[in-house]
Amino acid sequence: MSLIEVPVGPQHPALHEPIMLRVRADGEKVVDVQVVNGYNHRGAEKLGERNTWIKNIFLYSRVCGICNTVHAQTYTQGVEFIGGIEVPPRAQYLRTLIMELERIHSHMLICAVMAEVVGFDSLFMLIMRDREPVMMLKELVTGNRVLSDYYTLGGVRRDVDEVKKDKILKVLERVEERVKYYKKVFLEDFTINKRLRDVGIIKPSDAVRHSLVGPTLRGSGVKSDVRRDDPYAAYGEIPFNVITYDGCDSLSRMLVRLDETLESIEMVRYILKHLPQGPIAPKTPIRVIPKGEAFSRVEAPRGELFYHIVSLGGDKPYRVKVRTPSFHNIINGVIAYKDANIADVPVILTSVDPCVSCTERVLVIDEASGRSKVLRLKDLSRGLR
Amino acid sequence: MSKVVDYLRSLGLKELEIRQPRRYMFEVSPDRLRDVISGVIKVSPQTYVSAISGVDYINEGVIEVNYCLWVIEDKVMVVFRVRVPRDSPKVPTIYDLIPGALNSELEAYDLVGVVFEGNDKLRRGFLAPPEIVSQNVFPLRKDFKV
C-alpha cells in the first residue's frame, strides 16, 4: 500500500497559532509525523533586548493570549530575583489567584476544544458557556478578560475588595458544579471514551526522555509540578494536590486537567480566605536592575514555562530566553502519533493542549497517483470519510 | 541533598555561583559534556532538558550555551555552562542521550548559530523566516541589528 502524506496545516485543528503536521500514513495507520513550524516567529526575545525592564512585562504577556499572566509571572519573578526586589505577601497571593483563575479557564477551553474535535459540539458549547464567567472574574480582578497586564515589578496593579471576593466565590460555586459534571461526562460518555481511551499512548519513560511537561507528563503518571517542586509566588503556602493519571492516553491527559481545575477552584477559595493585608506594589516604579541572571520557572496551564534572563546592569535586559511548554509538547510529543489512526491525529494533538491554530481545510495527497483533495477540518475530525 | 549534585561535585567540575534556590550551575568543557550528561541520566533517569539557552557575549568573543536540566526526583535544576569561541561555536549533540533536547538544539542553531556536532537533523529555517536564513545570519547574535 502506498504511503499517504496528510499535511495538517500550516494552520492546524486546535487552537490559534500556525504550525503544520506532516502526517505520513500507511492506509489508516500513522507511520510518522513531522512538525513544520516557524510560520509565526515574532522575535520577542530580540525585541526584549531593546525594551526597558518594565516595558517587557507587557511584551512577554503577549507571547501567549490564553496564559498571559504566567508569562508575566515568569518574567517578573526572574527580574525581581536579579534585582533583589521584595514582593509584598498580598501581591504574591493576588498573583497566585489570577494564575489559578487562568488555569481554570485554560483547562476548560481545551476540554471544550477536545469535545468539538471528537464531534460532540453541544458539549463544546456548554463548556465554553460555563467558561465565560471565569473570564468575567479575570476581568473583575485585573480589568481585562484576556490580556490582563496585571503585573508590575514588585507587585500587582489592582487590589481586590470584599465585594469582589464574594463575587468570585459565588461564581466559582457554579463553575465547580459544572466542572464536576463535565468530568463525569468525560469519564462515562461512550463516544468520548471510544475516541480518547488508549489513544496517543505516551509511556512514562518516553514522556520524561522526550522532555514533555505539564498535564501531558502527569497524564503519564509522572508526578512533576513546578508549583510543588519549585514553589514561587504564594504556592509554598497553599495546600493542593498534584494530579496524576496512569492511563498514559489522551483521556488521562484530559482527566488531569479536569481534576486540576477542581483543585484550582479550591486553591482560589483558600487564597481569598487567607489573603494577607498590606501593600500590593512598591510606591515608586523600579527601573534599573543590577548585573545578574535568573533561571525562572512557572507551571503554566500547559506545563513548565521557562525564562533565562541575563542582566549586565542598566534599564534593559541583555538576553531573555523564552521556552514555552508547547514548544516541548508539540514538537517532542510526536511520539504519541505512532501507529495511531489518521482520525486520531487531531485528538492526540488536542490532548497535549497545543498553543497553535486551526484552519478549515487540509490537503490530502496520494503519493502513488499524485492526486490531491482538499478536506475541511470537520472531515478530518470525523476520520477522512 | 541531591544525588545528582553530589555526583557532579564528585567529578571535580567547577561550580559557578548562583543565588537562586534549587539551582546549581557547573562549567563544563565541550569534550566532557556528553560524559557528564550520561552520568546524570544514570544517577537519576527522570531528568529532562528544560531548555538550551545560547547567549552571545560579543565583547568577549564567546558564545555561552546553558544546558538547563530539571531533575524530577531531586527537585533541582542543574545548569551546565559551556563557553565556546564565537567564530567556531561547536558543541557535541546530546540529542541521542536525551531525545527531548532535539527542539532546543534546533532552536539554538537556528537563532544563535551554535553548531551541535553529530545532530543530523540540524537545519536553518526551523524558526527563522526565509529572508533571515537566505542572508545566513543568526538573529539572536548581538551583531544582528533590527
Short mmCIF file of C-alpha atoms in Angstrom, two decimals:
data_model
loop_
_atom_site.label_atom_id
_atom_site.label_comp_id
_atom_site.label_asym_id
_atom_site.label_seq_id
_atom_site.Cartn_x
_atom_site.Cartn_y
_atom_site.Cartn_z
CA MET A 1 0.00 0.00 0.00
CA SER A 2 1.30 3.47 -0.86
CA LEU A 3 2.10 5.96 1.86
CA ILE A 4 -0.19 8.96 2.03
CA GLU A 5 1.02 12.32 3.26
CA VAL A 6 -1.54 14.44 5.05
CA PRO A 7 -0.26 17.95 5.72
CA VAL A 8 -2.35 19.24 8.60
CA GLY A 9 -1.75 22.94 8.48
CA PRO A 10 0.03 25.38 8.31
CA GLN A 11 -2.96 26.17 10.44
CA HIS A 12 -3.95 23.13 12.47
CA PRO A 13 -7.07 21.66 14.01
CA ALA A 14 -6.99 23.03 17.55
CA LEU A 15 -6.07 26.47 18.89
CA HIS A 16 -4.85 29.69 17.30
CA GLU A 17 -1.28 29.63 16.11
CA PRO A 18 0.12 28.40 12.81
CA ILE A 19 2.02 25.13 12.59
CA MET A 20 1.95 22.17 10.24
CA LEU A 21 1.89 18.46 11.00
CA ARG A 22 3.15 16.46 8.04
CA VAL A 23 1.50 13.11 8.69
CA ARG A 24 2.67 10.09 6.69
CA ALA A 25 0.22 7.24 6.81
CA ASP A 26 0.06 3.68 5.58
CA GLY A 27 -3.66 3.32 4.93
CA GLU A 28 -5.27 4.48 8.16
CA LYS A 29 -2.16 3.95 10.32
CA VAL A 30 0.17 6.85 11.01
CA VAL A 31 3.77 5.94 10.20
CA ASP A 32 5.38 9.17 11.36
CA VAL A 33 4.66 12.83 11.93
CA GLN A 34 6.98 15.69 11.14
CA VAL A 35 6.25 19.06 12.72
CA VAL A 36 6.91 22.05 10.47
CA ASN A 37 6.98 25.28 12.43
CA GLY A 38 8.34 28.81 12.26
CA TYR A 39 5.42 30.38 10.44
CA ASN A 40 4.93 32.97 13.09
CA HIS A 41 8.24 33.52 14.88
CA ARG A 42 7.77 37.03 16.18
CA GLY A 43 11.23 37.75 17.55
CA ALA A 44 10.04 38.56 21.07
CA GLU A 45 13.43 37.59 22.50
CA LYS A 46 15.27 40.04 20.25
CA LEU A 47 12.73 42.78 20.84
CA GLY A 48 13.05 42.25 24.60
CA GLU A 49 16.73 43.22 24.41
CA ARG A 50 15.76 46.70 23.19
CA ASN A 51 12.88 47.31 25.59
CA THR A 52 13.16 48.52 29.16
CA TRP A 53 12.59 46.08 32.01
CA ILE A 54 9.08 47.43 32.68
CA LYS A 55 8.03 47.55 29.02
CA ASN A 56 8.98 43.90 28.66
CA ILE A 57 6.31 42.84 31.17
CA PHE A 58 3.74 43.91 28.59
CA LEU A 59 5.68 42.39 25.70
CA TYR A 60 6.04 38.96 27.31
CA SER A 61 2.40 38.94 28.42
CA ARG A 62 1.66 38.93 24.73
CA VAL A 63 3.67 35.81 23.92
CA CYS A 64 0.50 33.83 24.65
CA GLY A 65 -3.05 35.11 24.91
CA ILE A 66 -4.55 32.32 26.96
CA CYS A 67 -1.75 32.08 29.53
CA ASN A 68 -0.54 35.68 29.57
CA THR A 69 -0.29 36.07 33.35
CA VAL A 70 2.06 33.11 33.71
CA HIS A 71 4.39 34.71 31.16
CA ALA A 72 4.28 37.96 33.13
CA GLN A 73 4.90 35.96 36.32
CA THR A 74 7.91 34.09 34.92
CA TYR A 75 9.48 37.26 33.58
CA THR A 76 8.82 39.47 36.62
CA GLN A 77 9.89 36.85 39.18
CA GLY A 78 13.16 36.40 37.27
CA VAL A 79 13.78 40.16 37.16
CA GLU A 80 12.75 40.56 40.80
CA PHE A 81 15.22 37.86 41.75
CA ILE A 82 18.08 39.59 39.91
CA GLY A 83 17.14 42.96 41.38
CA GLY A 84 16.56 41.61 44.90
CA ILE A 85 13.07 43.12 44.82
CA GLU A 86 10.78 42.03 47.65
CA VAL A 87 7.20 41.37 46.65
CA PRO A 88 4.62 42.04 49.39
CA PRO A 89 2.71 38.92 50.57
CA ARG A 90 -0.64 40.30 49.46
CA ALA A 91 0.70 40.79 45.92
CA GLN A 92 2.07 37.23 45.93
CA TYR A 93 -1.36 35.89 46.87
CA LEU A 94 -3.08 38.04 44.25
CA ARG A 95 -0.65 36.81 41.59
CA THR A 96 -1.40 33.23 42.59
CA LEU A 97 -5.12 33.98 42.49
CA ILE A 98 -5.01 35.27 38.94
CA MET A 99 -2.78 32.43 37.74
CA GLU A 100 -5.22 29.87 39.14
CA LEU A 101 -8.20 31.63 37.54
CA GLU A 102 -6.24 31.47 34.29
CA ARG A 103 -5.60 27.75 34.76
CA ILE A 104 -9.34 27.17 35.30
CA HIS A 105 -10.39 28.88 32.07
CA SER A 106 -7.46 27.48 30.07
CA HIS A 107 -8.24 23.89 31.09
CA MET A 108 -11.94 24.42 30.39
CA LEU A 109 -11.07 25.77 26.96
CA ILE A 110 -9.06 22.73 25.92
CA CYS A 111 -11.76 20.38 27.27
CA ALA A 112 -14.24 22.27 25.09
CA VAL A 113 -11.94 22.04 22.06
CA MET A 114 -11.50 18.32 22.68
CA ALA A 115 -15.29 17.89 22.79
CA GLU A 116 -15.52 19.65 19.43
CA VAL A 117 -12.72 17.59 17.88
CA VAL A 118 -14.40 14.31 18.86
CA GLY A 119 -17.61 15.63 17.30
CA PHE A 120 -19.50 16.47 20.48
CA ASP A 121 -20.40 20.04 19.51
CA SER A 122 -23.07 20.62 22.14
CA LEU A 123 -20.58 19.77 24.90
CA PHE A 124 -18.14 22.24 23.34
CA MET A 125 -20.76 24.99 23.54
CA LEU A 126 -21.76 24.13 27.09
CA ILE A 127 -18.19 24.18 28.39
CA MET A 128 -17.49 27.46 26.59
CA ARG A 129 -20.67 28.91 28.12
CA ASP A 130 -19.54 27.92 31.59
CA ARG A 131 -16.00 29.18 30.97
CA GLU A 132 -17.21 32.70 30.25
CA PRO A 133 -18.00 33.57 33.91
CA VAL A 134 -14.36 32.73 34.74
CA MET A 135 -13.23 35.20 32.09
CA MET A 136 -15.52 37.73 33.74
CA LEU A 137 -13.83 37.02 37.06
CA LYS A 138 -10.49 37.69 35.45
CA GLU A 139 -11.87 41.00 34.21
CA LEU A 140 -13.19 41.75 37.68
CA VAL A 141 -9.76 41.28 39.24
CA THR A 142 -7.46 42.66 36.53
CA GLY A 143 -9.66 44.92 34.40
CA ASN A 144 -9.43 42.79 31.27
CA ARG A 145 -10.85 39.40 30.37
CA VAL A 146 -7.92 38.14 28.28
CA LEU A 147 -4.71 40.20 28.35
CA SER A 148 -4.66 41.23 31.96
CA ASP A 149 -1.43 43.28 32.24
CA TYR A 150 -1.80 42.78 35.97
CA TYR A 151 1.88 42.68 36.88
CA THR A 152 4.43 45.28 37.74
CA LEU A 153 7.93 44.85 39.12
CA GLY A 154 7.49 44.22 42.83
CA GLY A 155 3.75 43.69 42.86
CA VAL A 156 0.43 43.86 41.04
CA ARG A 157 -1.55 46.80 39.71
CA ARG A 158 -5.02 46.30 41.22
CA ASP A 159 -6.40 45.11 44.52
CA VAL A 160 -9.48 43.05 45.35
CA ASP A 161 -12.04 44.12 47.95
CA GLU A 162 -14.74 42.22 49.85
CA VAL A 163 -17.34 42.75 47.12
CA LYS A 164 -15.05 41.21 44.50
CA LYS A 165 -14.17 38.34 46.83
CA ASP A 166 -17.85 37.46 47.32
CA LYS A 167 -18.50 37.63 43.60
CA ILE A 168 -15.55 35.31 42.84
CA LEU A 169 -16.69 32.76 45.42
CA LYS A 170 -20.27 32.85 44.17
CA VAL A 171 -19.30 32.33 40.53
CA LEU A 172 -16.87 29.53 41.37
CA GLU A 173 -19.61 27.58 43.15
CA ARG A 174 -21.48 27.25 39.89
CA VAL A 175 -18.27 26.59 37.90
CA GLU A 176 -17.29 23.80 40.31
CA GLU A 177 -20.63 22.10 39.93
CA ARG A 178 -20.35 22.26 36.14
CA VAL A 179 -16.74 21.02 36.01
CA LYS A 180 -17.70 18.04 38.19
CA TYR A 181 -20.44 17.29 35.71
CA TYR A 182 -18.03 17.58 32.75
CA LYS A 183 -15.64 15.22 34.46
CA LYS A 184 -18.48 12.74 34.75
CA VAL A 185 -19.22 13.19 31.05
CA PHE A 186 -15.56 12.59 30.10
CA LEU A 187 -15.46 9.50 32.33
CA GLU A 188 -18.76 7.95 31.34
CA ASP A 189 -19.72 9.08 27.86
CA PHE A 190 -19.42 6.17 25.46
CA THR A 191 -18.28 8.19 22.41
CA ILE A 192 -15.70 10.26 24.30
CA ASN A 193 -14.26 7.09 25.80
CA LYS A 194 -14.13 5.42 22.39
CA ARG A 195 -12.24 8.38 20.95
CA LEU A 196 -9.86 9.10 23.84
CA ARG A 197 -9.15 5.92 25.76
CA ASP A 198 -5.91 4.16 24.71
CA VAL A 199 -5.34 6.79 22.01
CA GLY A 200 -1.98 8.54 21.82
CA ILE A 201 -0.13 6.42 24.36
CA ILE A 202 2.98 8.04 25.88
CA LYS A 203 4.83 5.76 28.28
CA PRO A 204 6.18 7.45 31.45
CA SER A 205 9.82 6.83 30.49
CA ASP A 206 9.21 8.26 27.00
CA ALA A 207 7.44 11.30 28.43
CA VAL A 208 10.49 12.16 30.54
CA ARG A 209 13.09 11.31 27.87
CA HIS A 210 11.27 13.50 25.35
CA SER A 211 11.09 16.39 27.83
CA LEU A 212 7.29 16.58 27.89
CA VAL A 213 5.88 18.83 30.58
CA GLY A 214 2.70 19.69 32.45
CA PRO A 215 -0.56 17.71 32.20
CA THR A 216 0.97 15.75 29.29
CA LEU A 217 3.66 14.44 31.66
CA ARG A 218 1.28 13.97 34.59
CA GLY A 219 -1.17 12.10 32.33
CA SER A 220 1.61 9.51 32.00
CA GLY A 221 1.76 9.13 35.78
CA VAL A 222 4.90 11.22 36.42
CA LYS A 223 4.41 13.43 39.46
CA SER A 224 6.11 16.66 38.45
CA ASP A 225 4.64 20.08 39.06
CA VAL A 226 6.65 23.30 39.33
CA ARG A 227 4.16 24.68 41.85
CA ARG A 228 5.03 21.88 44.29
CA ASP A 229 8.65 21.12 43.35
CA ASP A 230 9.98 24.64 42.84
CA PRO A 231 7.44 26.90 44.63
CA TYR A 232 7.05 30.50 43.51
CA ALA A 233 4.59 33.31 44.32
CA ALA A 234 2.45 32.01 47.23
CA TYR A 235 2.38 28.34 46.18
CA GLY A 236 4.60 27.28 49.06
CA GLU A 237 1.81 28.28 51.50
CA ILE A 238 -1.24 26.98 49.67
CA PRO A 239 -2.24 23.32 50.07
CA PHE A 240 -3.06 21.45 46.87
CA ASN A 241 -2.70 18.00 45.33
CA VAL A 242 -0.58 17.23 42.28
CA ILE A 243 -2.90 15.29 39.97
CA THR A 244 -1.59 12.31 38.02
CA TYR A 245 -3.30 9.61 35.99
CA ASP A 246 -1.66 6.36 34.92
CA GLY A 247 -3.55 5.75 31.68
CA CYS A 248 -0.82 7.43 29.56
CA ASP A 249 -3.52 8.14 26.92
CA SER A 250 -5.48 11.16 25.71
CA LEU A 251 -8.27 10.53 28.22
CA SER A 252 -5.81 10.59 31.15
CA ARG A 253 -4.41 13.91 29.97
CA MET A 254 -7.90 15.42 29.85
CA LEU A 255 -8.81 13.99 33.28
CA VAL A 256 -5.65 15.52 34.75
CA ARG A 257 -6.88 18.90 33.50
CA LEU A 258 -10.42 18.44 34.81
CA ASP A 259 -9.15 17.42 38.25
CA GLU A 260 -6.65 20.28 38.25
CA THR A 261 -9.50 22.69 37.52
CA LEU A 262 -11.28 21.45 40.65
CA GLU A 263 -8.03 21.77 42.63
CA SER A 264 -7.58 25.32 41.32
CA ILE A 265 -11.08 26.26 42.49
CA GLU A 266 -10.19 25.05 45.98
CA MET A 267 -6.93 27.00 45.83
CA VAL A 268 -8.76 30.20 44.88
CA ARG A 269 -11.05 29.72 47.89
CA TYR A 270 -8.03 29.22 50.15
CA ILE A 271 -6.31 32.32 48.73
CA LEU A 272 -9.36 34.53 49.26
CA LYS A 273 -9.80 33.25 52.81
CA HIS A 274 -6.15 33.75 53.75
CA LEU A 275 -5.39 36.89 51.75
CA PRO A 276 -2.82 38.86 53.79
CA GLN A 277 -3.23 42.55 54.41
CA GLY A 278 -0.71 45.12 53.25
CA PRO A 279 0.55 46.91 50.16
CA ILE A 280 0.29 45.39 46.67
CA ALA A 281 3.15 47.20 44.92
CA PRO A 282 6.15 49.42 45.67
CA LYS A 283 5.43 53.14 45.89
CA THR A 284 7.85 54.09 43.13
CA PRO A 285 8.40 52.07 39.97
CA ILE A 286 11.66 50.13 39.73
CA ARG A 287 13.52 50.92 36.53
CA VAL A 288 17.17 49.86 36.92
CA ILE A 289 18.23 46.27 37.59
CA PRO A 290 21.78 45.28 38.65
CA LYS A 291 24.01 42.70 36.96
CA GLY A 292 22.92 39.10 37.36
CA GLU A 293 20.96 36.26 35.84
CA ALA A 294 17.96 34.11 36.66
CA PHE A 295 16.55 30.79 35.53
CA SER A 296 12.86 31.33 36.12
CA ARG A 297 10.27 28.52 36.06
CA VAL A 298 6.50 28.58 36.40
CA GLU A 299 3.79 25.92 35.99
CA ALA A 300 1.70 27.32 33.14
CA PRO A 301 -1.60 25.59 32.32
CA ARG A 302 0.29 23.65 29.62
CA GLY A 303 3.33 22.81 31.73
CA GLU A 304 6.68 24.20 32.77
CA LEU A 305 7.35 27.66 31.38
CA PHE A 306 11.00 28.69 31.45
CA TYR A 307 12.77 32.05 31.12
CA HIS A 308 16.52 32.64 31.23
CA ILE A 309 17.11 36.32 31.92
CA VAL A 310 20.58 37.90 31.77
CA SER A 311 21.25 41.42 33.03
CA LEU A 312 24.51 43.33 32.66
CA GLY A 313 23.04 46.18 34.73
CA GLY A 314 21.03 49.14 33.49
CA ASP A 315 17.49 49.62 32.30
CA LYS A 316 17.39 46.87 29.65
CA PRO A 317 17.99 43.11 29.70
CA TYR A 318 20.99 41.67 27.85
CA ARG A 319 19.21 38.46 26.92
CA VAL A 320 15.80 36.95 27.58
CA LYS A 321 15.36 33.35 26.54
CA VAL A 322 11.75 32.13 26.47
CA ARG A 323 10.84 28.45 26.32
CA THR A 324 7.13 27.75 26.33
CA PRO A 325 5.65 24.38 27.36
CA SER A 326 4.05 23.81 23.96
CA PHE A 327 7.50 24.03 22.34
CA HIS A 328 8.30 20.71 24.01
CA ASN A 329 4.84 19.17 23.96
CA ILE A 330 4.08 19.73 20.28
CA ILE A 331 7.50 19.06 18.74
CA ASN A 332 8.73 16.30 21.04
CA GLY A 333 5.20 14.94 21.52
CA VAL A 334 5.21 13.41 18.02
CA ILE A 335 6.00 10.04 19.65
CA ALA A 336 2.31 9.85 20.61
CA TYR A 337 1.14 9.59 16.99
CA LYS A 338 2.99 6.44 16.02
CA ASP A 339 0.59 3.65 14.96
CA ALA A 340 -2.45 5.83 15.67
CA ASN A 341 -5.27 6.17 13.15
CA ILE A 342 -5.33 9.29 10.98
CA ALA A 343 -8.67 10.20 12.53
CA ASP A 344 -6.96 10.26 15.92
CA VAL A 345 -4.33 12.84 14.92
CA PRO A 346 -6.48 15.86 15.90
CA VAL A 347 -7.45 14.12 19.15
CA ILE A 348 -3.82 13.45 20.12
CA LEU A 349 -2.76 16.94 19.14
CA THR A 350 -5.56 18.46 21.21
CA SER A 351 -4.74 16.18 24.15
CA VAL A 352 -1.31 17.82 24.57
CA ASP A 353 -3.11 21.21 24.71
CA PRO A 354 -1.17 22.78 21.84
CA CYS A 355 -0.98 26.53 21.61
CA VAL A 356 -1.44 26.63 17.83
CA SER A 357 -4.23 27.46 15.47
CA CYS A 358 -6.63 25.75 13.15
CA THR A 359 -7.86 26.10 9.64
CA GLU A 360 -10.94 24.80 7.94
CA ARG A 361 -9.17 22.53 5.47
CA VAL A 362 -6.28 20.14 4.81
CA LEU A 363 -4.78 18.77 1.63
CA VAL A 364 -4.59 15.02 1.11
CA ILE A 365 -2.05 13.81 -1.46
CA ASP A 366 -1.98 10.25 -2.67
CA GLU A 367 1.73 9.70 -3.36
CA ALA A 368 1.19 6.90 -5.91
CA SER A 369 -1.23 8.75 -8.16
CA GLY A 370 -0.25 12.31 -7.23
CA ARG A 371 -3.93 13.19 -6.85
CA SER A 372 -4.80 15.75 -4.23
CA LYS A 373 -8.03 16.62 -2.47
CA VAL A 374 -8.87 19.47 -0.14
CA LEU A 375 -10.64 18.49 3.07
CA ARG A 376 -12.22 20.62 5.73
CA LEU A 377 -11.33 20.38 9.40
CA LYS A 378 -14.63 18.70 10.15
CA ASP A 379 -13.88 15.95 7.63
CA LEU A 380 -10.53 15.35 9.29
CA SER A 381 -12.06 15.26 12.75
CA ARG A 382 -14.61 12.74 11.50
CA GLY A 383 -11.98 10.41 10.16
CA LEU A 384 -11.45 11.32 6.48
CA ARG A 385 -14.73 9.81 5.36
CA MET B 1 20.56 16.68 49.41
CA SER B 2 20.54 15.97 45.74
CA LYS B 3 22.15 12.78 44.45
CA VAL B 4 22.85 14.43 41.10
CA VAL B 5 24.56 17.46 42.65
CA ASP B 6 26.70 15.17 44.84
CA TYR B 7 27.66 13.20 41.75
CA LEU B 8 28.58 16.35 39.82
CA ARG B 9 30.66 17.66 42.72
CA SER B 10 32.48 14.33 42.86
CA LEU B 11 33.53 14.82 39.23
CA GLY B 12 35.50 17.89 40.23
CA LEU B 13 33.64 20.25 37.90
CA LYS B 14 33.98 23.95 38.53
CA GLU B 15 30.83 25.06 40.34
CA LEU B 16 29.63 28.55 39.49
CA GLU B 17 27.88 30.77 41.97
CA ILE B 18 24.12 31.00 41.62
CA ARG B 19 21.98 32.51 44.36
CA GLN B 20 18.62 31.17 43.24
CA PRO B 21 17.28 28.32 45.38
CA ARG B 22 17.25 24.79 43.90
CA ARG B 23 19.62 25.84 41.08
CA TYR B 24 23.19 24.51 40.65
CA MET B 25 25.50 25.62 37.88
CA PHE B 26 28.66 23.95 36.64
CA GLU B 27 31.14 24.96 33.98
CA VAL B 28 31.80 22.10 31.58
CA SER B 29 34.17 21.89 28.64
CA PRO B 30 32.59 20.74 25.34
CA ASP B 31 34.60 17.50 25.30
CA ARG B 32 33.33 16.44 28.76
CA LEU B 33 29.70 17.46 28.22
CA ARG B 34 28.39 14.14 26.90
CA ASP B 35 30.05 12.12 29.68
CA VAL B 36 28.68 14.43 32.33
CA ILE B 37 25.12 14.30 30.96
CA SER B 38 25.24 10.49 30.52
CA GLY B 39 26.34 10.28 34.16
CA VAL B 40 23.44 12.48 35.31
CA ILE B 41 20.92 10.27 33.47
CA LYS B 42 22.44 7.17 35.04
CA VAL B 43 22.23 8.67 38.54
CA SER B 44 18.69 9.98 38.04
CA PRO B 45 16.89 8.72 34.90
CA GLN B 46 13.94 11.06 35.47
CA THR B 47 15.79 14.08 34.13
CA TYR B 48 14.63 16.20 31.23
CA VAL B 49 16.07 19.08 29.26
CA SER B 50 14.19 22.17 30.29
CA ALA B 51 15.95 24.42 27.78
CA ILE B 52 19.20 25.09 25.97
CA SER B 53 19.90 28.79 26.09
CA GLY B 54 22.57 30.42 23.94
CA VAL B 55 23.91 33.83 24.91
CA ASP B 56 26.21 35.84 22.66
CA TYR B 57 28.91 37.77 24.58
CA ILE B 58 30.25 39.68 21.60
CA ASN B 59 32.78 41.75 23.56
CA GLU B 60 34.43 38.62 24.93
CA GLY B 61 34.17 36.78 21.61
CA VAL B 62 32.35 33.94 23.35
CA ILE B 63 29.04 32.18 22.96
CA GLU B 64 27.72 30.66 26.12
CA VAL B 65 25.49 27.60 25.86
CA ASN B 66 23.49 26.86 29.01
CA TYR B 67 22.04 23.36 29.30
CA CYS B 68 19.23 23.58 31.85
CA LEU B 69 18.21 20.14 33.12
CA TRP B 70 15.43 19.56 35.63
CA VAL B 71 15.93 16.52 37.86
CA ILE B 72 12.39 15.44 38.79
CA GLU B 73 13.36 13.15 41.67
CA ASP B 74 15.77 15.56 43.37
CA LYS B 75 13.72 18.68 42.57
CA VAL B 76 16.76 20.64 41.44
CA MET B 77 17.78 22.36 38.23
CA VAL B 78 21.34 21.73 37.10
CA VAL B 79 22.76 24.13 34.56
CA PHE B 80 25.81 23.16 32.53
CA ARG B 81 27.56 26.18 31.15
CA VAL B 82 29.68 25.60 28.05
CA ARG B 83 31.66 28.52 26.66
CA VAL B 84 32.79 28.25 23.05
CA PRO B 85 34.58 30.72 20.74
CA ARG B 86 32.20 32.91 18.80
CA ASP B 87 33.85 32.24 15.41
CA SER B 88 33.55 28.47 15.84
CA PRO B 89 30.73 27.70 18.29
CA LYS B 90 30.75 23.91 18.27
CA VAL B 91 29.41 21.63 20.98
CA PRO B 92 28.58 17.91 20.81
CA THR B 93 24.93 16.97 20.46
CA ILE B 94 23.12 15.41 23.44
CA TYR B 95 20.05 14.59 21.37
CA ASP B 96 20.91 10.88 21.27
CA LEU B 97 21.25 10.82 25.09
CA ILE B 98 18.09 12.82 25.79
CA PRO B 99 15.79 12.89 22.71
CA GLY B 100 13.88 15.79 24.27
CA ALA B 101 16.88 18.04 23.58
CA LEU B 102 16.19 17.97 19.83
CA ASN B 103 13.94 21.02 19.58
CA SER B 104 16.18 23.05 21.89
CA GLU B 105 19.26 22.21 19.79
CA LEU B 106 17.44 23.10 16.57
CA GLU B 107 16.38 26.42 18.05
CA ALA B 108 19.83 27.31 19.40
CA TYR B 109 21.36 26.51 16.00
CA ASP B 110 18.79 28.46 14.01
CA LEU B 111 18.74 31.60 16.15
CA VAL B 112 22.15 31.80 17.85
CA GLY B 113 24.24 29.71 15.45
CA VAL B 114 25.51 27.10 17.89
CA VAL B 115 26.56 24.01 15.91
CA PHE B 116 25.62 20.75 17.64
CA GLU B 117 28.07 18.27 16.15
CA GLY B 118 26.53 14.88 15.47
CA ASN B 119 22.95 16.12 15.23
CA ASP B 120 21.91 15.10 11.72
CA LYS B 121 18.62 17.00 11.95
CA LEU B 122 20.15 20.48 12.27
CA ARG B 123 18.68 22.82 9.68
CA ARG B 124 18.13 26.52 9.17
CA GLY B 125 14.57 27.80 8.98
CA PHE B 126 13.34 25.84 11.99
CA LEU B 127 12.06 29.10 13.45
CA ALA B 128 13.77 31.87 11.46
CA PRO B 129 11.89 33.13 8.37
CA PRO B 130 13.37 32.52 4.86
CA GLU B 131 14.60 36.12 4.41
CA ILE B 132 16.79 35.76 7.51
CA VAL B 133 18.00 32.29 6.51
CA SER B 134 18.93 33.48 2.99
CA GLN B 135 21.24 36.14 4.47
CA ASN B 136 22.97 33.42 6.50
CA VAL B 137 22.77 35.42 9.73
CA PHE B 138 21.73 34.39 13.23
CA PRO B 139 19.12 36.80 14.61
CA LEU B 140 19.87 36.41 18.31
CA ARG B 141 23.54 37.28 17.92
CA LYS B 142 24.44 40.74 19.09
CA ASP B 143 25.83 41.90 15.75
CA PHE B 144 22.46 41.28 14.09
CA LYS B 145 20.75 44.66 14.03
CA VAL B 146 16.99 45.06 13.67
#
